[in-house]
Amino acid sequence: MTFQISAISIYNNDGHIRTVPLETGKLNIITGDSRRGKSALLNIVDYCLASTDYVIKGAALRNFVHVFAVTLVKDRQQLFVARPAPTGKAATTANLCVTVQALGDQPLPYAQIKFSTPLDIAKGLLSEFAGIDRATRIPAVRSSSPIPPSIRHALFFCLQKQNEIANPDLLFHSQGQDFRPATIRAMIPYFLGAMDPAQALREHRLRLLRRELADMETQLAAVHSLSVASGQALALLTEAVEAGLLEPVPTEQMTTETALDHLRRAADVTAPGHLPETGDDPVAVLIEGRRALRAQFTRTRAGITNLKRAVQENDDFLGQATEQHARLATLGLLGPAGDGQRRCPVCDNPTPHIGQAVEVMTSDLARLDAEMTVIGNDTPEINALIAAEERTLQELREALARNQDHLDTLTAGQRVVQDHPETSRRAAIVQGRISLFLETAARHIHVPQIVDRRDELTEKIAELEDEIGVGARDDRLSSYISLINQKIKDKAVALELEHSESPIRLDPRALTVVADTRRGPERLSDMGGGENWMGYHVATLLSLHEWFCEQDNPVPRFLILDQPSQVYFPEDATDDSVLVGQDRASLLNFYQTVQRTIDALDGALQVIVMEHADLDDEPFRSAVRDRWRRSNGKALVPDAWITEEIPDR
């Protein structure tokens, strides 16, 4: 079992303590007016459970509270955790007090609190107290190293702030923060029990190998594209020949290094006094070459289409042939018996009259076997041809791109030199363009040699995939999610939510709830009304906690909800607003649903709710631990601590 919260405490600068006691295994409600500190209870729990940020809000708390603390209990164990408010210009604090107590002990007096536990150590201790295996490593999407699960990750499923509980776009706590959705997705399989530590490490290694293979493909593609000189380099070579800086050279399949060598020589020679005869117009030659490349590109693409159609026809034939083969294969039951006669496999009576039909169908079966073998052997060969043709198509794309670069650079150069007809002047302009190219683009063209390890990486990936099992974890996760979905639906029905008559499912990739209606899937964000948004949030989290409890998974056994009744009050409601009619009945039904879940788990789940509403009905009335209202002068921070005026206090 993991822990629940028995008390939340604050200390002022004088060391006075204010404690909010809570009952474990039960529904706990703190109700009251706005700005009395209710929402701060969630933030205090978050802060004391190793938050990296100072999440405490409100002038009374920030100005007059010096230390925040929580008392955690599980089985016969108790842990007191305190954390000071930051001082001066510090954004947060790096040390906590984590102390083991006897069960039932009161929060430590201020004088006995020692902040000697660094934040990372405290996070580890709290994670272990929750039952989280810190030796486990979870594959991380944005990290080359796997990450250990911690108490911070478990809180995704334990907290619902006021701006989260009815949010149509965010289902889990802190889901809206940068990079947080990817972390939640990674942690769901672990906390649901669908991932074991060894498999997590294998999956992380598999992800790294796949990334390495993709990077190598990119690098090799870059090397391949640079093995043939770029269009700009070839265009400058043509200009150099036309300007008399070089003798005509064949540029077909010229490498980058060769092109650079020629350009360096052209940049160093003395400008000639006359232009050589260059033969054909280089622009016309390039245009004709481009026409030929495009024709070849069209033919190759059409060939790929035909080959893919042949593969599809083979697949269709094999599918139909397999069915027919399965039917004809039953003829094996009609083979001759020991006396040489064919007998019925059911009644064992002789069946001499079907001999000819059996022979015909046996012949058909043999023919089908032969055809299926031929087709089955053909398909891999066709796939290999498709792969080769697609490589050719990519090479043609690159050749067309180089041709276009060549044309663009050459025509631009011709426009410049036409303005300067003098031979030496034209040559100087071309040399200037070559020098600029050599100083800038040339240094980016050169890349180090890449060792092609694709076969090695592919083999390692295949081995790991075999070890992991294709989709093994995903199948287990899908199975668990399916069971949780039924719990969500049951609660949606009890809460009378929209689409509760349809199948309801938690989508662990999109991190939302989806109703599969006759019109198609409907996500939480597409459903109407705050009551539905809040209802599905709570139905999902209660269902997850049921699963955590039943499977003894390492998630703290508390759920903190901040003002679920907000969906029933108008935006301009005052502190003395009272719910009536259907809204009151719906809110009462909500608390009855929560209470039924707690009762079914027999003390294994604690639900803490900060509320504005105040109902005189069960189970609400018995669950109220305190009422913080202006009329009775009660609040989280006592009035006696407030030494300066605070607006709207």
XYZ file of C-alpha atoms in Angstrom:
649
model
C 0.000 0.000 0.000
C 1.078 3.577 -0.563
C 0.315 6.691 1.471
C -2.503 9.109 2.274
C -2.517 12.533 3.988
C -3.478 12.926 7.634
C -2.687 16.644 8.024
C -1.653 19.792 6.169
C 0.153 22.425 8.256
C 1.582 25.927 7.957
C 3.944 27.864 10.262
C 4.290 31.628 10.555
C 7.472 33.604 11.171
C 6.966 33.331 14.934
C 6.778 29.537 14.779
C 3.024 29.315 15.415
C 1.387 26.378 13.670
C -1.984 26.005 11.938
C -2.972 22.424 11.094
C -5.829 21.151 8.922
C -6.524 17.552 10.039
C -7.826 15.069 7.461
C -9.282 11.577 7.751
C -7.653 8.795 5.759
C -9.756 6.438 3.664
C -12.663 8.894 3.587
C -14.157 11.865 1.771
C -12.829 15.142 3.229
C -14.435 18.476 2.288
C -13.192 21.962 3.154
C -15.888 24.430 2.139
C -15.911 28.183 2.323
C -15.854 31.558 0.642
C -13.421 32.605 -2.054
C -9.940 33.868 -1.068
C -9.942 32.001 2.241
C -7.071 29.654 1.283
C -8.944 26.545 0.142
C -7.105 26.132 -3.162
C -3.780 26.555 -1.363
C -4.193 23.116 0.246
C -3.546 21.442 -3.106
C -0.563 23.703 -3.778
C 0.922 22.964 -0.348
C 0.725 19.223 -1.000
C 2.291 19.735 -4.430
C 5.080 21.929 -3.009
C 5.932 19.581 -0.142
C 6.034 16.563 -2.447
C 9.253 17.775 -4.092
C 8.018 20.341 -6.597
C 10.842 22.149 -8.377
C 8.795 25.368 -8.366
C 7.345 27.547 -5.635
C 3.692 26.893 -6.449
C 2.172 28.678 -3.443
C -0.171 31.516 -4.437
C -1.903 34.280 -2.505
C -0.674 37.283 -0.541
C -1.570 35.880 2.891
C 0.448 32.702 2.324
C 3.416 34.312 0.584
C 3.726 37.183 3.081
C 2.893 35.577 6.424
C 3.695 31.837 6.157
C 7.275 30.684 6.664
C 6.993 26.879 6.440
C 4.566 24.441 4.766
C 4.164 20.820 5.847
C 2.215 17.610 5.243
C 1.859 14.490 7.363
C 1.774 11.266 5.327
C 0.647 7.867 6.601
C 0.602 4.315 5.280
C -0.082 1.140 7.227
C 1.599 1.768 10.612
C 4.129 4.288 9.262
C 4.087 8.093 9.330
C 6.266 10.626 7.545
C 6.421 14.349 8.309
C 7.548 16.508 5.372
C 8.154 20.254 5.746
C 9.524 22.822 3.333
C 10.330 26.484 3.903
C 9.149 29.345 1.738
C 11.933 30.892 -0.344
C 13.535 34.013 1.061
C 14.969 37.073 -0.616
C 15.178 36.773 -4.391
C 15.283 32.964 -4.402
C 12.739 31.346 -6.739
C 12.319 28.239 -4.579
C 14.075 26.224 -1.854
C 16.451 23.300 -2.288
C 16.195 21.572 1.119
C 13.332 19.895 2.977
C 12.722 18.261 6.318
C 11.756 14.585 5.958
C 11.248 12.903 9.326
C 9.885 9.483 10.303
C 7.322 9.699 13.129
C 5.317 7.304 15.235
C 1.815 6.831 13.878
C -0.476 9.504 15.313
C 2.257 11.994 16.272
C 1.480 15.677 15.798
C 3.400 17.859 13.303
C 6.816 18.842 14.607
C 7.150 22.113 16.529
C 8.868 24.789 14.478
C 12.023 24.667 16.625
C 12.532 20.959 15.872
C 12.301 21.231 12.092
C 15.675 20.795 10.378
C 15.847 21.441 6.634
C 18.722 19.079 5.895
C 17.404 16.887 3.072
C 18.265 18.050 -0.479
C 15.388 18.183 -2.938
C 16.552 15.218 -5.051
C 17.062 13.044 -1.956
C 13.651 14.068 -0.628
C 12.062 13.165 -3.961
C 13.677 9.743 -3.768
C 12.497 9.159 -0.182
C 8.939 10.213 -1.022
C 8.964 8.001 -4.112
C 10.058 5.011 -2.052
C 7.401 5.800 0.569
C 4.853 5.658 -2.258
C 6.180 2.233 -3.286
C 7.784 3.412 -6.529
C 10.736 1.306 -7.688
C 13.477 3.863 -8.329
C 15.594 1.231 -10.091
C 13.080 1.148 -12.934
C 13.917 3.177 -16.024
C 11.252 4.470 -18.389
C 12.085 5.248 -22.043
C 11.959 9.015 -22.505
C 10.917 10.567 -25.803
C 13.098 13.670 -25.565
C 16.063 12.201 -23.716
C 18.888 9.855 -24.648
C 18.738 8.453 -21.106
C 15.744 6.652 -19.592
C 14.195 8.341 -16.580
C 13.245 6.801 -13.222
C 9.585 7.168 -12.202
C 9.067 9.341 -9.139
C 6.464 10.845 -6.854
C 6.295 13.815 -9.241
C 5.034 11.539 -12.001
C 2.496 9.834 -9.729
C 0.911 13.207 -8.942
C -0.351 13.428 -12.540
C -3.163 11.168 -11.323
C -3.707 12.639 -7.835
C -4.283 16.379 -8.270
C -6.929 18.429 -10.089
C -6.540 22.179 -9.725
C -9.424 24.600 -10.163
C -8.416 25.326 -13.760
C -7.912 21.620 -14.550
C -10.947 19.831 -13.156
C -13.339 21.074 -15.857
C -10.820 21.732 -18.619
C -12.002 20.192 -21.910
C -8.479 20.112 -23.368
C -6.423 18.819 -20.420
C -7.261 15.661 -18.510
C -4.323 15.189 -16.139
C -2.560 17.462 -13.663
C 0.052 19.760 -15.266
C -0.672 18.314 -18.725
C -0.557 21.825 -20.188
C 3.097 22.418 -19.292
C 5.848 22.174 -21.908
C 6.890 18.591 -22.752
C 4.586 17.244 -20.021
C 2.199 15.265 -22.296
C 5.082 13.098 -23.557
C 6.119 12.340 -19.973
C 2.561 11.427 -18.965
C 2.273 9.073 -21.958
C 5.561 7.425 -21.000
C 4.508 6.955 -17.364
C 0.981 5.588 -17.888
C 2.132 2.006 -18.707
C 4.353 1.902 -15.598
C 1.749 3.166 -13.140
C -0.945 0.912 -14.630
C 1.380 -2.076 -14.185
C 1.797 -2.779 -17.911
C 5.595 -2.443 -17.902
C 8.314 -4.384 -16.117
C 11.759 -2.804 -15.486
C 13.750 -5.111 -17.776
C 11.357 -4.566 -20.642
C 11.462 -0.806 -20.092
C 15.244 -0.845 -20.561
C 14.960 -2.958 -23.704
C 12.350 -0.612 -25.147
C 14.549 2.387 -24.418
C 17.486 0.734 -26.178
C 15.227 -0.115 -29.112
C 14.146 3.509 -29.391
C 17.779 4.692 -29.358
C 18.751 2.187 -32.057
C 15.860 3.266 -34.261
C 16.849 6.903 -33.807
C 20.485 6.043 -34.628
C 19.370 4.209 -37.782
C 17.240 7.173 -38.875
C 20.150 9.560 -38.262
C 22.474 7.327 -40.276
C 19.998 7.216 -43.166
C 19.944 11.016 -43.141
C 23.745 11.286 -43.034
C 24.237 8.751 -45.816
C 21.645 10.529 -47.947
C 23.582 13.761 -47.444
C 26.837 12.051 -48.435
C 25.160 10.571 -51.508
C 23.743 13.918 -52.558
C 27.228 15.445 -52.261
C 29.050 12.651 -54.078
C 27.873 14.227 -57.329
C 28.826 17.863 -57.766
C 26.072 20.388 -57.062
C 24.302 22.249 -59.831
C 25.851 25.532 -58.702
C 29.387 24.126 -58.912
C 28.750 22.716 -62.401
C 27.255 26.011 -63.565
C 30.342 27.893 -62.385
C 32.537 25.395 -64.250
C 30.572 26.080 -67.434
C 30.955 29.830 -66.904
C 34.687 29.384 -66.323
C 35.017 27.529 -69.637
C 33.002 30.196 -71.466
C 35.154 32.942 -69.924
C 38.335 31.213 -71.067
C 39.483 30.371 -67.544
C 39.427 26.593 -68.164
C 39.610 24.196 -71.052
C 36.294 22.372 -71.679
C 35.879 19.456 -69.242
C 33.238 16.674 -69.124
C 30.881 17.339 -66.183
C 28.814 14.154 -66.392
C 28.832 12.501 -62.903
C 31.654 14.785 -61.779
C 32.328 14.509 -58.044
C 32.278 17.421 -55.660
C 36.026 17.239 -54.982
C 36.850 17.204 -58.707
C 34.582 20.194 -59.340
C 36.220 22.105 -56.482
C 39.697 21.361 -57.854
C 38.724 22.751 -61.276
C 37.145 25.836 -59.686
C 40.240 26.514 -57.583
C 42.383 26.421 -60.739
C 39.958 28.744 -62.523
C 40.111 31.211 -59.636
C 43.920 31.292 -59.761
C 44.579 31.646 -63.519
C 45.273 34.950 -65.229
C 42.265 36.282 -67.151
C 42.579 35.490 -70.910
C 42.517 38.012 -73.711
C 40.023 36.098 -75.864
C 37.185 33.610 -75.339
C 37.464 30.020 -76.558
C 34.929 28.309 -78.773
C 32.667 26.347 -76.443
C 30.494 24.596 -78.991
C 26.833 24.111 -78.095
C 24.898 26.610 -76.026
C 25.249 25.260 -72.429
C 21.778 26.502 -71.446
C 20.210 24.609 -74.357
C 22.164 21.501 -73.369
C 20.884 21.762 -69.797
C 17.291 22.252 -70.928
C 17.529 19.210 -73.196
C 19.056 17.220 -70.348
C 16.242 18.310 -68.053
C 13.677 17.162 -70.603
C 15.308 13.730 -70.736
C 15.456 13.514 -66.927
C 11.763 14.358 -66.587
C 10.826 11.747 -69.189
C 12.856 9.127 -67.320
C 11.284 10.259 -64.036
C 7.776 9.811 -65.496
C 8.616 6.344 -66.841
C 10.121 5.242 -63.539
C 7.161 6.476 -61.502
C 4.728 4.702 -63.856
C 6.787 1.530 -63.507
C 6.581 1.724 -59.710
C 2.808 2.147 -59.922
C 2.519 -0.948 -62.128
C 4.744 -2.990 -59.824
C 2.721 -1.982 -56.760
C -0.463 -2.923 -58.602
C 1.061 -6.332 -59.336
C 1.873 -6.821 -55.638
C -1.700 -5.883 -54.697
C -3.099 -8.314 -57.276
C -0.813 -11.039 -55.931
C -1.994 -10.318 -52.387
C -5.635 -10.426 -53.491
C -5.064 -13.696 -55.336
C -3.256 -15.257 -52.386
C -6.078 -14.237 -50.066
C -8.729 -15.854 -52.243
C -6.535 -18.841 -53.039
C -5.831 -19.434 -49.353
C -9.559 -19.620 -48.611
C -10.144 -22.017 -51.527
C -7.105 -24.067 -50.503
C -8.467 -24.384 -46.963
C -11.766 -25.709 -48.305
C -10.133 -28.174 -50.703
C -7.630 -29.325 -48.089
C -10.452 -31.024 -46.208
C -10.286 -33.674 -48.970
C -7.527 -35.242 -46.945
C -10.318 -36.633 -44.807
C -11.542 -38.647 -47.831
C -8.338 -40.595 -48.382
C -8.532 -44.377 -48.970
C -8.891 -46.643 -45.951
C -6.923 -49.785 -45.265
C -9.127 -51.804 -47.671
C -8.412 -49.325 -50.494
C -11.952 -47.886 -50.443
C -12.733 -44.221 -49.748
C -14.841 -43.825 -46.623
C -16.855 -40.991 -45.084
C -14.842 -39.419 -42.223
C -18.045 -39.021 -40.171
C -19.884 -42.354 -40.461
C -17.020 -44.498 -41.897
C -19.285 -45.867 -44.669
C -17.738 -46.587 -48.107
C -18.139 -43.738 -50.649
C -17.120 -45.245 -54.005
C -19.296 -42.837 -56.018
C -17.244 -39.748 -55.109
C -13.890 -41.046 -56.305
C -13.863 -39.130 -59.603
C -14.963 -35.880 -57.937
C -12.257 -36.270 -55.333
C -9.635 -36.767 -58.025
C -10.747 -33.610 -59.848
C -10.695 -31.555 -56.667
C -7.355 -33.070 -55.631
C -5.971 -31.965 -58.970
C -7.335 -28.465 -58.326
C -5.672 -28.469 -54.910
C -2.311 -29.414 -56.414
C -2.698 -26.693 -59.030
C -3.521 -24.162 -56.301
C -0.445 -25.227 -54.309
C 1.751 -24.651 -57.341
C 0.213 -21.281 -58.162
C 0.452 -20.083 -54.558
C 4.117 -21.112 -54.464
C 4.868 -19.233 -57.677
C 2.982 -16.123 -56.569
C 4.537 -16.282 -53.102
C 8.010 -16.421 -54.650
C 7.234 -13.612 -57.085
C 6.074 -11.079 -54.501
C 9.449 -10.600 -52.686
C 11.159 -10.184 -56.060
C 8.620 -7.551 -57.093
C 9.094 -5.744 -53.765
C 12.852 -5.723 -54.390
C 12.240 -4.226 -57.839
C 10.001 -1.563 -56.290
C 12.728 -0.653 -53.785
C 15.315 -0.400 -56.581
C 13.017 1.741 -58.725
C 12.244 4.030 -55.779
C 15.985 4.532 -55.257
C 16.281 5.395 -58.952
C 13.379 7.819 -58.570
C 15.153 9.537 -55.672
C 18.347 9.801 -57.723
C 16.355 11.375 -60.565
C 14.850 13.904 -58.140
C 18.349 14.843 -57.007
C 19.573 15.068 -60.622
C 16.647 17.347 -61.505
C 17.448 19.558 -58.517
C 21.102 19.791 -59.566
C 20.043 20.534 -63.135
C 17.808 23.376 -61.926
C 20.612 24.798 -59.753
C 22.938 24.565 -62.736
C 20.451 26.413 -64.952
C 19.725 29.108 -62.366
C 23.388 29.827 -61.681
C 24.392 29.729 -65.347
C 21.638 32.053 -66.549
C 22.329 34.445 -63.674
C 26.015 34.479 -64.572
C 25.260 35.040 -68.252
C 23.070 38.020 -67.421
C 25.938 39.552 -65.443
C 28.684 38.981 -68.015
C 26.510 40.161 -70.903
C 26.617 43.583 -69.295
C 30.439 43.464 -69.539
C 31.407 42.293 -73.033
C 35.166 42.759 -72.602
C 36.875 39.374 -72.334
C 39.061 40.225 -69.363
C 36.191 41.957 -67.597
C 33.911 38.950 -68.015
C 36.627 36.584 -66.786
C 37.228 38.722 -63.686
C 33.514 38.691 -62.855
C 33.367 34.897 -63.179
C 36.479 34.532 -60.999
C 34.828 36.698 -58.355
C 31.743 34.477 -58.358
C 33.930 31.371 -58.106
C 35.923 32.822 -55.196
C 32.727 33.672 -53.317
C 31.448 30.138 -53.848
C 34.705 28.585 -52.668
C 34.774 30.754 -49.529
C 31.208 30.016 -48.487
C 29.402 27.052 -50.017
C 32.440 24.833 -50.535
C 33.184 24.456 -46.836
C 29.606 23.287 -46.216
C 29.754 20.753 -49.024
C 32.624 18.773 -47.527
C 31.484 16.172 -44.999
C 33.466 13.440 -43.222
C 33.211 9.870 -44.399
C 30.328 7.963 -42.796
C 30.697 4.271 -41.985
C 27.548 2.523 -43.197
C 26.266 0.555 -40.177
C 22.686 0.178 -41.381
C 22.815 -3.621 -41.644
C 24.302 -3.921 -38.151
C 21.695 -1.567 -36.650
C 18.835 -3.280 -38.476
C 19.960 -6.657 -37.115
C 20.162 -5.323 -33.548
C 16.721 -3.748 -33.880
C 15.253 -7.040 -35.106
C 16.838 -8.924 -32.184
C 15.427 -6.474 -29.640
C 11.992 -6.571 -31.264
C 12.035 -10.362 -30.941
C 13.063 -10.125 -27.272
C 10.367 -7.598 -26.457
C 7.669 -9.355 -28.440
C 5.680 -7.523 -31.077
C 3.199 -5.327 -29.280
C 3.433 -7.326 -26.024
C 3.389 -4.276 -23.759
C 0.863 -2.483 -25.945
C -1.441 -5.502 -25.806
C -1.182 -5.616 -22.020
C -1.767 -1.863 -21.765
C -4.776 -2.087 -24.093
C -6.205 -4.882 -21.968
C -5.819 -2.856 -18.759
C -7.236 0.278 -20.373
C -10.229 -1.747 -21.576
C -10.999 -2.800 -17.997
C -10.608 0.775 -16.765
C -12.888 2.007 -19.560
C -15.733 -0.063 -18.144
C -15.264 1.626 -14.778
C -15.311 5.061 -16.448
C -18.507 4.214 -18.286
C -20.207 3.003 -15.081
C -19.415 6.306 -13.382
C -20.470 8.304 -16.447
C -23.831 6.547 -16.295
C -24.141 7.275 -12.565
C -23.286 10.950 -13.184
C -25.747 11.084 -16.116
C -23.096 12.511 -18.432
C -23.471 13.152 -22.140
C -22.768 10.047 -24.308
C -22.770 7.772 -21.262
C -24.955 5.374 -23.271
C -22.049 4.898 -25.726
C -18.760 3.065 -25.187
C -16.364 5.361 -23.305
C -12.593 4.986 -23.478
C -9.462 6.595 -22.142
C -7.049 7.417 -24.973
C -3.523 7.099 -23.494
C -1.935 8.658 -26.576
C -4.154 11.726 -26.919
C -4.534 11.934 -23.097
C -8.263 12.463 -23.246
C -11.578 10.650 -22.942
C -13.423 9.557 -26.081
C -17.045 8.492 -26.568
C -17.534 6.135 -29.525
C -20.904 7.295 -30.835
C -22.831 6.288 -33.954
C -21.615 9.514 -35.559
C -18.004 8.616 -34.848
C -15.557 9.233 -31.990
C -16.303 12.283 -29.852
C -13.463 13.615 -27.721
C -13.894 15.345 -24.402
C -13.113 18.707 -25.998
C -15.979 18.186 -28.464
C -18.527 17.474 -25.754
C -20.596 20.355 -24.497
C -20.857 21.827 -21.033
C -18.692 22.182 -17.962
C -20.681 19.508 -16.127
C -19.626 16.911 -18.722
C -16.001 18.042 -18.670
C -15.816 17.940 -14.876
C -17.756 14.673 -14.731
C -15.470 12.840 -17.136
C -12.370 14.179 -15.369
C -13.526 12.797 -12.043
C -14.972 9.582 -13.517
C -11.615 8.878 -15.168
C -9.489 9.633 -12.109
C -11.739 7.688 -9.738
C -11.601 4.730 -12.135
C -7.823 4.930 -12.354
C -7.555 4.999 -8.560
C -9.847 1.978 -8.351
C -7.410 0.203 -10.650
C -4.377 1.404 -8.671
C -5.939 0.087 -5.454
C -7.041 -3.247 -6.917
C -3.625 -3.887 -8.487
C -1.629 -2.389 -5.576
C 0.167 -0.015 -7.942
C 2.542 2.654 -6.556
C 0.346 5.757 -6.776
C -0.508 7.706 -3.581
C -4.009 6.780 -2.451
C -5.440 10.283 -2.450
C -7.259 12.417 -4.998
C -7.483 16.183 -4.424
C -10.226 18.069 -6.305
C -10.457 21.856 -6.277
C -14.030 23.171 -6.534
C -15.893 20.708 -8.762
C -19.109 22.648 -8.042
C -17.833 25.596 -10.117
C -19.618 24.125 -13.146
C -22.986 24.647 -11.425
C -22.473 28.252 -10.315
C -22.806 31.218 -12.704
C -19.615 33.213 -13.300
C -20.978 36.195 -11.369
C -22.007 34.115 -8.339
C -21.343 35.696 -4.940
C -20.077 33.948 -1.815
C -23.603 33.619 -0.464
C -24.988 32.053 -3.662
C -26.928 28.839 -3.014
C -27.551 26.011 -5.454
C -31.163 25.027 -6.009
C -33.158 22.705 -8.215
C -31.455 20.446 -10.743
C -27.980 21.919 -10.155
C -28.180 21.042 -6.479
C -29.446 17.548 -7.279
C -26.633 17.022 -9.801
C -23.956 18.139 -7.329
C -25.381 15.860 -4.642
C -25.372 12.966 -7.128
C -21.727 13.756 -7.876
C -20.762 13.400 -4.201
C -22.827 10.251 -3.839
C -20.898 8.745 -6.766
C -17.578 9.705 -5.166
C -18.698 8.241 -1.845
C -19.741 4.947 -3.451
C -16.263 4.591 -4.952
C -14.621 5.253 -1.574
C -16.931 2.767 0.158
C -16.229 0.096 -2.468
C -12.493 0.429 -1.825
C -12.970 0.058 1.933
C -10.623 2.801 3.101
C -7.993 2.349 0.393
C -8.779 5.744 -1.194
C -8.910 9.229 0.303
C -10.644 12.060 -1.577
C -10.009 15.667 -0.517
C -12.268 18.362 -1.975
C -12.079 22.130 -1.629
C -15.559 23.510 -2.204
C -17.569 26.685 -2.492
C -20.892 24.870 -2.202
C -22.265 23.669 1.143
C -24.952 20.984 1.109
C -26.965 19.858 4.114
C -27.297 16.359 2.682
C -25.341 13.142 3.051
C -22.645 12.282 2.267
C -21.612 15.945 1.957
C -22.575 17.010 5.469
C -20.612 14.289 7.276
C -17.549 14.827 5.071
C -17.120 18.546 5.884
C -13.980 18.993 7.994
C -14.204 22.797 8.259
C -16.017 25.858 6.921
C -13.846 28.878 6.108
C -16.162 31.831 5.756
C -15.928 35.534 6.346
C -18.970 35.271 8.565
C -17.137 33.039 11.076
C -13.678 34.566 10.579
C -12.091 31.258 9.576
C -9.445 30.823 6.883
C -6.319 28.787 6.247
C -4.121 31.656 7.458
C -5.486 32.881 10.837
C -6.410 36.560 11.049
C -3.945 36.959 13.943
C -1.073 36.206 11.552
C -2.056 39.006 9.172
C -0.118 42.100 10.232
C -0.748 44.089 7.056
C -3.937 44.815 5.175
C -4.717 42.419 2.299
C -7.346 43.354 -0.317
C -10.513 41.215 -0.295
C -9.291 39.206 2.707
